[in-house]
Amino acid sequence: ETGVTQSPTHLIKTRGQQVTLRCSSQSGHNTVSWYQQALGQGPQFIFQYYREEENGRGNFPPRFSGLQFPNYSSELNVNALELDDSALYLCASSLIPGLAGAYEQYFGPGTRLTVT
Amino acid sequence: AQSVAQPEDQVNVAEGNPLTVKCTYSVSGNPYLFWYVQYPNRGLQFLLKYITGDNLVKGSYGFEAEFNKSQTSFHLKKPSALVSDSALYFCAVRDSGAYTRGGSQGNLIFGKGTKLSVKP
């Protein structure tokens, strides 16, 4: 069974640039959620994707967008980067809630984004 | 609104002693509760969950947690701490309400984390 993988591991961007982060879900999982973890904080929910559609969104502006592909992998795109976007971005995969055992999310190692 | 509180920023324990990491929650309905552990420069690793049933939940690496509905708590425990347990621990909650597409039930609400330090 393959776990959740994310790329790249680290990324440095300048303010105003755009960034794309990638995630491959755990084998058999059809749902991907993205979280932002600022330094010293718990993860904050950005959005979730299921069947290639956004399936719930947290309190993040529209410049945070995403995609899910037919193989369930996902991208997180952030436009017009701001200094406060510097954080660890975590991807988590799961089965859609409602199925037996579909409650916990399994996290990847994260992408550390630094905006200067 | 759903929320999770971890009242302790740091917990210090001697190796071999029991440990407790505290968590309280607030949800509108019945909660689904989770504990995750994060090692430095790593993602979150699932430890255990409470969905329904027995209030004492056993998880990975000898950890367990006790669900207390009247106190809205879900404290993480381990009878004998190891130095290798030193890490950042997060409690999370999800509403058990009926799942609807586009709703918020799919996401986890996390506490701010508790740093556990186990000394030899």
CSV table of C-alpha atoms in Angstrom, one decimal:
chain,number,residue,atom,x,y,z
A,1,GLU,CA,0.0,0.0,0.0
A,2,THR,CA,1.5,3.4,-1.1
A,3,GLY,CA,1.2,6.3,1.3
A,4,VAL,CA,0.4,9.9,0.6
A,5,THR,CA,3.3,11.7,-1.3
A,6,GLN,CA,3.8,15.4,-1.9
A,7,SER,CA,6.1,17.4,-4.1
A,8,PRO,CA,8.2,19.4,-3.8
A,9,THR,CA,9.5,19.1,-0.3
A,10,HIS,CA,10.6,22.7,0.0
A,11,LEU,CA,9.9,25.8,-2.1
A,12,ILE,CA,11.0,29.4,-2.0
A,13,LYS,CA,9.0,32.0,-3.8
A,14,THR,CA,8.8,35.8,-3.9
A,15,ARG,CA,5.8,37.8,-3.1
A,16,GLY,CA,3.3,38.1,-6.0
A,17,GLN,CA,4.4,34.9,-7.7
A,18,GLN,CA,2.3,31.8,-8.2
A,19,VAL,CA,3.0,28.3,-6.9
A,20,THR,CA,1.7,24.8,-7.6
A,21,LEU,CA,2.0,22.0,-5.0
A,22,ARG,CA,1.3,18.3,-5.9
A,23,CYS,CA,-0.1,15.4,-4.0
A,24,SER,CA,-0.6,11.7,-4.7
A,25,SER,CA,-3.3,10.1,-2.5
A,26,GLN,CA,-2.9,6.8,-0.7
A,27,SER,CA,-3.8,3.8,-2.8
A,28,GLY,CA,-7.6,3.2,-2.8
A,29,HIS,CA,-8.5,6.7,-1.5
A,30,ASN,CA,-10.7,8.9,-3.6
A,31,THR,CA,-10.8,12.1,-1.5
A,32,VAL,CA,-8.0,14.7,-1.0
A,33,SER,CA,-8.0,17.5,1.5
A,34,TRP,CA,-5.5,20.3,1.8
A,35,TYR,CA,-4.4,22.0,5.0
A,36,GLN,CA,-2.2,25.0,5.8
A,37,GLN,CA,0.0,24.7,8.9
A,38,ALA,CA,1.6,28.0,10.0
A,39,LEU,CA,4.5,27.8,12.3
A,40,GLY,CA,3.4,26.9,15.9
A,41,GLN,CA,-0.2,26.3,14.8
A,42,GLY,CA,-2.4,23.4,14.1
A,43,PRO,CA,-3.4,22.6,10.5
A,44,GLN,CA,-6.2,24.8,8.9
A,45,PHE,CA,-8.5,23.3,6.4
A,46,ILE,CA,-8.2,24.9,2.9
A,47,PHE,CA,-10.5,22.6,0.8
A,48,GLN,CA,-11.4,19.1,-0.2
A,49,TYR,CA,-11.7,17.4,-3.5
A,50,TYR,CA,-13.9,14.4,-4.4
A,51,ARG,CA,-14.6,13.1,-7.9
A,52,GLU,CA,-12.6,16.0,-9.4
A,53,GLU,CA,-14.8,18.6,-7.8
A,54,GLU,CA,-14.3,20.9,-4.8
A,55,ASN,CA,-16.2,19.4,-2.0
A,56,GLY,CA,-16.0,21.9,0.9
A,57,ARG,CA,-13.8,24.9,1.6
A,58,GLY,CA,-12.4,26.6,4.6
A,59,ASN,CA,-11.8,30.3,5.2
A,60,PHE,CA,-9.3,30.9,2.4
A,61,PRO,CA,-9.5,33.4,-0.4
A,62,PRO,CA,-10.1,32.4,-4.1
A,63,ARG,CA,-6.5,32.8,-4.9
A,64,PHE,CA,-6.2,29.4,-3.3
A,65,SER,CA,-7.5,26.9,-5.9
A,66,GLY,CA,-7.1,23.3,-6.6
A,67,LEU,CA,-7.6,20.4,-9.0
A,68,GLN,CA,-8.2,16.7,-8.6
A,69,PHE,CA,-7.3,14.3,-11.5
A,70,PRO,CA,-9.0,11.0,-12.5
A,71,ASN,CA,-6.3,9.0,-10.6
A,72,TYR,CA,-7.3,11.0,-7.5
A,73,SER,CA,-4.0,13.0,-7.3
A,74,SER,CA,-4.4,16.7,-6.6
A,75,GLU,CA,-2.8,20.1,-7.0
A,76,LEU,CA,-3.0,23.1,-4.8
A,77,ASN,CA,-2.4,26.4,-6.6
A,78,VAL,CA,-1.8,29.7,-4.9
A,79,ASN,CA,-1.8,33.0,-6.9
A,80,ALA,CA,-0.4,36.4,-5.9
A,81,LEU,CA,1.7,34.9,-3.0
A,82,GLU,CA,1.8,36.9,0.2
A,83,LEU,CA,4.3,36.7,3.0
A,84,ASP,CA,1.7,35.2,5.3
A,85,ASP,CA,1.3,32.2,2.9
A,86,SER,CA,4.6,30.9,4.2
A,87,ALA,CA,3.7,27.6,5.9
A,88,LEU,CA,3.7,23.9,5.7
A,89,TYR,CA,1.1,22.7,3.2
A,90,LEU,CA,-0.3,19.3,4.0
A,91,CYS,CA,-2.3,17.0,1.8
A,92,ALA,CA,-4.5,14.2,3.3
A,93,SER,CA,-6.3,11.4,1.6
A,94,SER,CA,-9.3,9.4,2.7
A,95,LEU,CA,-12.4,7.6,1.6
A,96,ILE,CA,-15.5,9.7,1.3
A,97,PRO,CA,-17.3,9.9,4.6
A,98,GLY,CA,-20.1,7.5,5.0
A,99,LEU,CA,-18.3,4.4,4.1
A,100,ALA,CA,-17.1,2.0,6.8
A,101,GLY,CA,-13.7,3.1,8.0
A,102,ALA,CA,-13.9,6.3,6.0
A,103,TYR,CA,-13.3,8.6,8.9
A,104,GLU,CA,-9.6,9.2,9.4
A,105,GLN,CA,-7.4,11.1,7.0
A,106,TYR,CA,-3.9,10.1,6.2
A,107,PHE,CA,-1.4,12.9,5.7
A,108,GLY,CA,1.6,13.3,3.4
A,109,PRO,CA,4.9,14.8,4.7
A,110,GLY,CA,4.0,18.3,3.5
A,111,THR,CA,5.6,21.0,1.3
A,112,ARG,CA,7.4,23.8,3.2
A,113,LEU,CA,6.6,27.0,1.3
A,114,THR,CA,8.6,30.1,2.1
A,115,VAL,CA,7.6,33.5,0.6
A,116,THR,CA,10.1,36.3,0.7
B,1,ALA,CA,-18.9,26.5,15.5
B,2,GLN,CA,-16.7,23.5,16.0
B,3,SER,CA,-13.5,24.0,18.0
B,4,VAL,CA,-10.8,22.1,19.8
B,5,ALA,CA,-8.7,23.3,22.7
B,6,GLN,CA,-5.4,21.9,23.9
B,7,PRO,CA,-4.8,23.8,27.1
B,8,GLU,CA,-1.1,22.9,27.5
B,9,ASP,CA,1.5,24.1,25.1
B,10,GLN,CA,4.0,21.6,26.5
B,11,VAL,CA,3.9,18.5,28.7
B,12,ASN,CA,7.1,17.2,30.3
B,13,VAL,CA,7.3,13.6,31.5
B,14,ALA,CA,10.1,11.4,32.7
B,15,GLU,CA,10.6,8.1,30.8
B,16,GLY,CA,8.6,5.3,32.3
B,17,ASN,CA,6.0,7.6,33.9
B,18,PRO,CA,2.4,7.8,32.6
B,19,LEU,CA,1.5,10.7,30.3
B,20,THR,CA,-1.6,12.6,29.6
B,21,VAL,CA,-2.2,15.2,26.9
B,22,LYS,CA,-5.4,17.1,27.3
B,23,CYS,CA,-8.0,17.9,24.7
B,24,THR,CA,-11.5,19.4,25.0
B,25,TYR,CA,-13.9,20.0,22.1
B,26,SER,CA,-17.0,21.8,21.0
B,27,VAL,CA,-19.4,20.6,18.3
B,28,SER,CA,-23.0,21.0,17.6
B,29,GLY,CA,-23.8,17.3,17.4
B,30,ASN,CA,-21.9,14.1,18.2
B,31,PRO,CA,-18.2,14.3,17.6
B,32,TYR,CA,-15.8,12.2,15.7
B,33,LEU,CA,-12.5,12.7,17.5
B,34,PHE,CA,-8.9,12.0,16.5
B,35,TRP,CA,-5.3,12.2,17.7
B,36,TYR,CA,-2.4,12.8,15.4
B,37,VAL,CA,1.3,13.0,16.1
B,38,GLN,CA,3.8,15.1,14.2
B,39,TYR,CA,7.6,14.6,14.3
B,40,PRO,CA,9.9,17.4,13.3
B,41,ASN,CA,9.7,18.2,9.6
B,42,ARG,CA,7.2,15.5,9.0
B,43,GLY,CA,3.5,15.3,8.2
B,44,LEU,CA,0.8,14.2,10.7
B,45,GLN,CA,0.6,10.5,11.7
B,46,PHE,CA,-2.8,9.0,12.7
B,47,LEU,CA,-2.8,7.6,16.2
B,48,LEU,CA,-6.4,6.8,17.1
B,49,LYS,CA,-10.0,7.8,16.7
B,50,TYR,CA,-13.3,7.8,18.6
B,51,ILE,CA,-16.4,7.4,16.4
B,52,THR,CA,-18.9,5.5,18.7
B,53,GLY,CA,-19.0,2.8,21.2
B,54,ASP,CA,-16.5,2.2,24.0
B,55,ASN,CA,-15.3,5.4,25.6
B,56,LEU,CA,-11.7,4.0,25.9
B,57,VAL,CA,-10.1,3.9,22.6
B,58,LYS,CA,-6.8,2.1,22.0
B,59,GLY,CA,-4.4,3.2,19.2
B,60,SER,CA,-0.9,2.9,17.8
B,61,TYR,CA,2.3,2.7,19.9
B,62,GLY,CA,0.5,2.0,23.2
B,63,PHE,CA,-1.5,5.2,23.2
B,64,GLU,CA,-5.1,5.3,24.3
B,65,ALA,CA,-7.7,8.0,24.7
B,66,GLU,CA,-10.8,8.4,26.9
B,67,PHE,CA,-13.9,10.0,25.5
B,68,ASN,CA,-15.9,11.9,28.2
B,69,LYS,CA,-19.1,13.3,26.8
B,70,SER,CA,-20.1,15.2,29.9
B,71,GLN,CA,-16.8,17.0,30.1
B,72,THR,CA,-16.4,17.2,26.3
B,73,SER,CA,-12.9,15.9,26.6
B,74,PHE,CA,-10.8,13.4,24.7
B,75,HIS,CA,-7.5,13.1,26.6
B,76,LEU,CA,-4.6,11.1,25.2
B,77,LYS,CA,-2.8,8.8,27.6
B,78,LYS,CA,0.0,6.3,27.7
B,79,PRO,CA,0.9,4.2,30.8
B,80,SER,CA,4.6,4.4,30.3
B,81,ALA,CA,6.3,7.1,28.3
B,82,LEU,CA,9.2,6.6,26.0
B,83,VAL,CA,11.8,9.1,24.9
B,84,SER,CA,10.8,8.3,21.3
B,85,ASP,CA,7.3,9.6,22.1
B,86,SER,CA,8.7,13.2,22.2
B,87,ALA,CA,6.8,15.0,19.4
B,88,LEU,CA,4.0,17.4,18.7
B,89,TYR,CA,0.5,16.0,19.4
B,90,PHE,CA,-2.7,17.3,17.8
B,91,CYS,CA,-6.3,16.6,18.7
B,92,ALA,CA,-8.9,17.0,16.0
B,93,VAL,CA,-12.7,16.9,15.7
B,94,ARG,CA,-15.1,16.4,12.9
B,95,ASP,CA,-18.9,16.8,13.0
B,96,SER,CA,-20.7,13.5,12.7
B,97,GLY,CA,-23.6,15.1,11.0
B,98,ALA,CA,-24.9,13.7,7.7
B,99,TYR,CA,-22.4,14.2,4.9
B,100,THR,CA,-23.5,16.5,2.1
B,101,ARG,CA,-21.5,17.5,-0.9
B,102,GLY,CA,-19.9,20.9,-0.4
B,103,GLY,CA,-20.5,20.8,3.3
B,104,SER,CA,-17.9,21.1,5.9
B,105,GLN,CA,-18.2,17.6,7.4
B,106,GLY,CA,-15.3,16.3,5.6
B,107,ASN,CA,-12.7,18.5,7.2
B,108,LEU,CA,-10.9,18.2,10.5
B,109,ILE,CA,-10.7,21.0,13.0
B,110,PHE,CA,-7.4,20.8,14.8
B,111,GLY,CA,-6.2,22.1,18.2
B,112,LYS,CA,-3.0,24.2,18.2
B,113,GLY,CA,-0.9,21.2,19.4
B,114,THR,CA,0.9,20.1,22.5
B,115,LYS,CA,4.6,19.5,22.6
B,116,LEU,CA,5.4,16.3,24.5
B,117,SER,CA,8.9,16.1,25.9
B,118,VAL,CA,10.0,12.8,27.5
B,119,LYS,CA,13.3,12.9,29.4
B,120,PRO,CA,15.4,9.8,30.1
